[in-house]
CSV table of C-alpha atoms in Angstrom, one decimal:
chain,number,residue,atom,x,y,z
A,1,MET,CA,-59.7,-24.7,57.5
A,2,ASN,CA,-60.6,-21.1,57.5
A,3,ILE,CA,-63.6,-19.5,55.7
A,4,GLN,CA,-63.7,-15.8,54.8
A,5,LEU,CA,-66.8,-14.2,53.3
A,6,LEU,CA,-66.0,-12.1,50.2
A,7,ASP,CA,-69.4,-11.0,48.9
A,8,LYS,CA,-73.0,-11.9,49.4
A,9,GLN,CA,-76.0,-10.9,47.3
A,10,GLU,CA,-79.6,-12.2,47.2
A,11,ASN,CA,-78.9,-15.3,45.2
A,12,THR,CA,-75.1,-15.4,45.1
A,13,ILE,CA,-72.3,-15.8,47.6
A,14,SER,CA,-68.5,-15.7,47.3
A,15,PHE,CA,-66.1,-16.9,50.0
A,16,LEU,CA,-62.5,-17.9,50.5
A,17,LEU,CA,-61.7,-21.4,51.7
A,18,LYS,CA,-58.2,-21.5,53.2
A,19,GLY,CA,-56.1,-24.4,54.3
A,20,ILE,CA,-57.8,-27.2,52.3
A,21,ASN,CA,-57.0,-29.2,49.2
A,22,PRO,CA,-58.5,-29.5,45.7
A,23,VAL,CA,-60.3,-32.8,46.6
A,24,LEU,CA,-62.2,-31.2,49.4
A,25,ALA,CA,-63.1,-28.1,47.3
A,26,ASN,CA,-64.4,-30.3,44.5
A,27,THR,CA,-66.3,-32.5,47.0
A,28,LEU,CA,-68.2,-29.4,48.2
A,29,ARG,CA,-68.9,-28.4,44.6
A,30,ARG,CA,-70.2,-31.8,43.7
A,31,LEU,CA,-72.3,-32.1,46.8
A,32,ILE,CA,-74.0,-28.7,46.0
A,33,ILE,CA,-74.8,-29.7,42.4
A,34,ASN,CA,-75.7,-33.3,42.9
A,35,GLU,CA,-76.9,-34.0,46.5
A,36,VAL,CA,-79.0,-31.0,47.6
A,37,PRO,CA,-82.7,-31.8,46.7
A,38,VAL,CA,-85.1,-29.4,45.2
A,39,LEU,CA,-88.6,-29.6,43.7
A,40,ALA,CA,-89.1,-29.9,39.9
A,41,ILE,CA,-91.9,-31.2,37.7
A,42,GLU,CA,-91.5,-34.8,37.0
A,43,ASP,CA,-94.8,-36.0,35.5
A,44,VAL,CA,-97.3,-34.1,33.3
A,45,GLU,CA,-100.8,-35.2,32.2
A,46,ILE,CA,-101.8,-33.3,29.1
A,47,VAL,CA,-105.6,-32.9,29.0
A,48,LYS,CA,-105.7,-30.7,25.9
A,49,ASN,CA,-102.9,-29.2,23.8
A,50,SER,CA,-103.7,-27.5,20.5
A,51,SER,CA,-100.5,-25.4,20.5
A,52,ALA,CA,-97.8,-25.7,17.9
A,53,LEU,CA,-95.6,-27.6,20.4
A,54,TYR,CA,-95.7,-31.4,20.9
A,55,ASP,CA,-96.8,-32.7,24.3
A,56,GLU,CA,-93.3,-33.9,25.2
A,57,THR,CA,-91.8,-30.5,24.4
A,58,ILE,CA,-94.3,-28.8,26.7
A,59,ALA,CA,-93.4,-31.4,29.4
A,60,HIS,CA,-89.7,-30.7,28.9
A,61,ARG,CA,-90.1,-27.0,29.3
A,62,LEU,CA,-92.2,-27.4,32.4
A,63,GLY,CA,-89.5,-29.6,34.0
A,64,LEU,CA,-86.9,-26.8,33.7
A,65,ILE,CA,-89.0,-24.2,35.5
A,66,PRO,CA,-87.5,-23.6,39.0
A,67,ILE,CA,-90.0,-24.1,41.8
A,68,ARG,CA,-89.5,-22.6,45.3
A,69,THR,CA,-88.7,-25.4,47.7
A,70,ASP,CA,-89.5,-25.9,51.4
A,71,LEU,CA,-87.4,-28.9,52.4
A,72,LYS,CA,-89.3,-29.2,55.7
A,73,SER,CA,-92.6,-29.8,53.9
A,74,TYR,CA,-91.5,-32.4,51.4
A,75,THR,CA,-89.5,-35.6,51.4
A,76,LEU,CA,-87.9,-37.6,48.6
A,77,PRO,CA,-90.3,-40.2,47.0
A,78,SER,CA,-87.8,-43.0,47.8
A,79,GLU,CA,-87.9,-42.1,51.5
A,80,CYS,CA,-91.6,-41.4,51.8
A,81,LYS,CA,-94.1,-43.6,53.7
A,82,CYS,CA,-96.2,-44.0,50.5
A,83,GLU,CA,-93.1,-45.7,48.9
A,84,GLY,CA,-93.1,-43.3,46.0
A,85,LYS,CA,-96.7,-43.8,44.9
A,86,GLY,CA,-97.4,-40.1,45.4
A,87,CYS,CA,-98.9,-38.2,48.4
A,88,GLN,CA,-99.0,-34.7,49.9
A,89,ASN,CA,-95.7,-35.4,51.6
A,90,CYS,CA,-93.7,-36.2,48.5
A,91,GLN,CA,-95.7,-34.7,45.6
A,92,LEU,CA,-96.9,-31.3,44.6
A,93,LYS,CA,-99.7,-30.8,42.1
A,94,LEU,CA,-99.9,-27.8,39.7
A,95,ILE,CA,-102.7,-27.1,37.3
A,96,LEU,CA,-102.5,-25.0,34.1
A,97,LYS,CA,-105.4,-23.8,32.0
A,98,ALA,CA,-104.9,-21.3,29.2
A,99,LYS,CA,-106.8,-20.2,26.0
A,100,GLY,CA,-105.4,-18.2,23.1
A,101,PRO,CA,-104.6,-15.8,21.8
A,102,CYS,CA,-101.8,-15.4,24.4
A,103,ILE,CA,-98.3,-16.4,25.4
A,104,VAL,CA,-98.5,-19.0,28.3
A,105,TYR,CA,-96.1,-18.1,31.0
A,106,SER,CA,-95.0,-20.0,34.1
A,107,SER,CA,-97.2,-17.8,36.2
A,108,GLU,CA,-100.2,-19.7,34.7
A,109,LEU,CA,-99.1,-22.8,36.8
A,110,LYS,CA,-101.4,-22.8,39.8
A,111,SER,CA,-99.8,-24.7,42.7
A,112,GLN,CA,-101.7,-26.5,45.5
A,113,ASP,CA,-99.1,-25.2,47.9
A,114,PRO,CA,-98.8,-21.4,47.9
A,115,LYS,CA,-95.2,-21.7,49.3
A,116,ALA,CA,-94.1,-23.9,46.4
A,117,LYS,CA,-94.7,-22.1,43.1
A,118,PRO,CA,-92.6,-21.0,40.1
A,119,ILE,CA,-89.9,-18.5,41.1
A,120,PHE,CA,-89.9,-16.6,37.8
A,121,PRO,CA,-93.4,-15.8,36.6
A,122,ASN,CA,-92.4,-14.7,33.1
A,123,ILE,CA,-90.8,-18.0,31.7
A,124,PRO,CA,-92.6,-18.7,28.4
A,125,ILE,CA,-94.0,-22.2,28.0
A,126,THR,CA,-95.8,-21.8,24.6
A,127,LYS,CA,-97.8,-19.5,22.4
A,128,LEU,CA,-101.5,-20.0,21.7
A,129,LEU,CA,-103.3,-18.6,18.7
A,130,GLU,CA,-107.0,-17.8,18.5
A,131,GLY,CA,-109.0,-20.8,19.6
A,132,GLN,CA,-106.0,-22.9,20.8
A,133,GLU,CA,-105.9,-24.3,24.3
A,134,LEU,CA,-103.5,-25.8,26.8
A,135,VAL,CA,-104.9,-27.7,29.8
A,136,LEU,CA,-102.7,-29.9,31.9
A,137,GLU,CA,-101.8,-31.3,35.4
A,138,ALA,CA,-98.2,-31.4,36.5
A,139,TYR,CA,-96.7,-33.2,39.5
A,140,ALA,CA,-93.5,-31.9,41.1
A,141,VAL,CA,-91.3,-34.0,43.4
A,142,LEU,CA,-88.1,-33.6,45.3
A,143,GLY,CA,-85.0,-34.9,43.4
A,144,LYS,CA,-81.2,-34.6,43.3
A,145,GLY,CA,-79.0,-33.3,40.6
A,146,VAL,CA,-77.2,-36.6,40.4
A,147,ASP,CA,-80.4,-38.0,38.8
A,148,HIS,CA,-81.2,-35.0,36.6
A,149,ILE,CA,-79.9,-31.5,36.2
A,150,LYS,CA,-83.4,-30.0,36.7
A,151,PHE,CA,-83.0,-31.0,40.3
A,152,SER,CA,-79.8,-29.0,40.8
A,153,PRO,CA,-80.2,-26.0,43.1
A,154,GLY,CA,-77.6,-23.8,41.5
A,155,LEU,CA,-74.2,-23.2,39.9
A,156,ALA,CA,-71.1,-23.8,42.0
A,157,PHE,CA,-67.4,-23.3,41.0
A,158,TYR,CA,-64.1,-22.6,42.5
A,159,ARG,CA,-60.6,-21.5,41.5
A,160,GLY,CA,-57.2,-21.4,43.2
A,161,TYR,CA,-56.3,-18.1,44.9
A,162,PRO,CA,-53.8,-16.3,42.6
A,163,GLU,CA,-50.3,-15.9,43.9
A,164,PHE,CA,-47.6,-13.7,42.3
A,165,ILE,CA,-44.0,-14.7,41.7
A,166,VAL,CA,-42.1,-11.5,41.1
A,167,LYS,CA,-38.9,-11.6,38.9
A,168,GLN,CA,-36.2,-9.0,38.5
A,169,ASP,CA,-37.6,-7.7,35.2
A,170,SER,CA,-41.3,-7.8,36.4
A,171,ASN,CA,-43.1,-4.6,35.6
A,172,LEU,CA,-45.5,-4.4,38.6
A,173,LYS,CA,-46.8,-0.9,37.9
A,174,ALA,CA,-47.7,-1.7,34.2
A,175,PHE,CA,-49.5,-4.8,35.4
A,176,GLU,CA,-51.5,-2.7,38.0
A,177,GLU,CA,-52.5,-0.2,35.3
A,178,LYS,CA,-53.8,-2.9,32.9
A,179,ALA,CA,-55.5,-5.1,35.5
A,180,PRO,CA,-59.1,-4.4,36.7
A,181,LYS,CA,-59.1,-1.4,39.0
A,182,GLY,CA,-58.8,-2.4,42.6
A,183,LEU,CA,-57.5,-5.9,41.9
A,184,VAL,CA,-54.0,-5.4,43.4
A,185,LYS,CA,-51.9,-3.2,45.6
A,186,VAL,CA,-48.3,-2.5,44.6
A,187,GLU,CA,-45.7,-1.2,47.1
A,188,GLY,CA,-42.3,-1.0,45.6
A,189,ARG,CA,-41.4,-4.6,44.5
A,190,LYS,CA,-44.2,-6.1,46.5
A,191,ILE,CA,-47.6,-6.9,44.9
A,192,GLU,CA,-50.7,-8.5,46.6
A,193,ILE,CA,-54.3,-9.1,45.8
A,194,ASP,CA,-56.7,-6.4,47.1
A,195,ASN,CA,-60.0,-7.7,45.7
A,196,VAL,CA,-59.8,-11.3,44.3
A,197,LEU,CA,-63.3,-11.1,42.9
A,198,LYS,CA,-62.0,-8.7,40.2
A,199,TRP,CA,-59.6,-11.4,38.9
A,200,ASN,CA,-60.4,-12.7,35.4
A,201,GLU,CA,-58.7,-14.8,32.7
A,202,ALA,CA,-57.2,-11.7,31.0
A,203,CYS,CA,-55.1,-11.1,34.1
A,204,PHE,CA,-52.9,-14.1,33.2
A,205,ASP,CA,-52.1,-12.4,29.8
A,206,TYR,CA,-51.4,-9.1,31.5
A,207,ALA,CA,-49.0,-10.8,33.9
A,208,LYS,CA,-47.2,-12.6,31.1
A,209,GLU,CA,-46.9,-9.3,29.2
A,210,ASN,CA,-45.1,-7.8,32.2
A,211,ASN,CA,-42.9,-10.7,33.1
A,212,LEU,CA,-44.9,-11.6,36.2
A,213,ASP,CA,-45.6,-15.2,37.0
A,214,VAL,CA,-48.9,-16.3,38.5
A,215,LYS,CA,-49.5,-19.5,40.3
A,216,LEU,CA,-52.9,-20.7,41.5
A,217,SER,CA,-52.9,-22.0,45.1
A,218,GLU,CA,-53.7,-25.6,45.8
A,219,GLU,CA,-54.6,-24.8,49.5
A,220,ASP,CA,-56.6,-21.6,49.2
A,221,PHE,CA,-59.7,-21.4,47.0
A,222,VAL,CA,-62.2,-18.7,45.9
A,223,PHE,CA,-65.6,-20.4,45.9
A,224,GLU,CA,-68.6,-19.0,44.2
A,225,LEU,CA,-72.2,-20.2,44.4
A,226,GLU,CA,-75.3,-18.9,42.6
A,227,SER,CA,-78.7,-20.2,43.5
A,228,TRP,CA,-81.4,-20.7,40.9
A,229,GLY,CA,-83.9,-19.5,43.5
A,230,GLN,CA,-85.4,-22.8,44.8
A,231,LEU,CA,-83.4,-22.4,48.0
A,232,THR,CA,-81.3,-19.6,49.5
A,233,VAL,CA,-77.5,-19.9,49.3
A,234,LYS,CA,-77.5,-20.5,53.0
A,235,GLU,CA,-79.9,-23.4,52.7
A,236,ILE,CA,-77.9,-24.9,49.9
A,237,LEU,CA,-74.6,-24.8,51.8
A,238,LEU,CA,-76.1,-26.2,55.0
A,239,ASN,CA,-77.8,-29.0,53.2
A,240,ALA,CA,-74.6,-29.8,51.3
A,241,VAL,CA,-72.7,-30.1,54.6
A,242,LYS,CA,-75.5,-32.4,55.9
A,243,ALA,CA,-75.2,-34.6,52.9
A,244,PHE,CA,-71.5,-34.8,53.4
A,245,GLU,CA,-72.0,-35.8,57.1
A,246,SER,CA,-74.5,-38.4,56.0
A,247,LYS,CA,-72.1,-39.9,53.5
A,248,LEU,CA,-69.3,-40.0,56.1
A,249,ASP,CA,-71.6,-41.7,58.6
A,250,ASP,CA,-72.6,-44.3,56.0
A,251,PHE,CA,-68.9,-44.8,55.0
A,252,SER,CA,-68.1,-45.4,58.7
A,253,LYS,CA,-70.9,-48.0,59.1
A,254,GLN,CA,-69.6,-49.8,56.0
A,255,LEU,CA,-66.1,-49.9,57.5
A,256,LYS,CA,-67.4,-51.4,60.7
A,257,LYS,CA,-69.2,-54.1,58.8
A,258,ILE,CA,-66.0,-55.0,57.0
A,259,LYS,CA,-64.1,-55.2,60.3
A,260,GLU,CA,-66.8,-57.4,61.8
A,261,THR,CA,-66.7,-59.9,59.0
A,262,SER,CA,-62.9,-60.0,58.6
């Protein structure tokens, strides 16, 4: 397997995975979405709520607010010494007190841990009119996307690297002119991808219009990852690999048990 970095921004990364198969590519995608833990609000104690929204609606909105996560400071409740009862190692307390008239934003959530707070300060929670109040205590825990999407660290997807099949009547120049600028390079009857990140679904139609066949590779994949902000893209990828290694170790142990009993 070969990895080639295509582009890296603050919360996004694109890279080319060469020499693998669709199963391995999809495994990485699922590990990122389902197995990399992040903090999210799980329990809410409403002390006072005279807003127009029901308590459960407020709680639902709070659960979807991304919280910056330090995986070295927290552990999963199921793996904590307190056995999930709630302690400083597996639980983060946030307090919100607001009085109208105002719009209550995520920045109103005051975290007991300054390193773990809402990433985006301007997410609206509710609107309070004159005399209305919202007072609550929220408790965030580490969780995994396999249990609830609010614990997913980001968006991950991949696609096969496009490969061209040139025919006798293929109009390569016409395709180059219609396709996004900089996508391909054409030299005579030879065409190749110059910047695969400019590829989009319309390119299939442009190719068909100009009698050029396109096949998506099943060995080389363009992988894209966007973090919601709880973790950096590097942290997400490293922890996805760790989760994969852990699952392989567990699988190996289970195989040994089967051999010992057979």
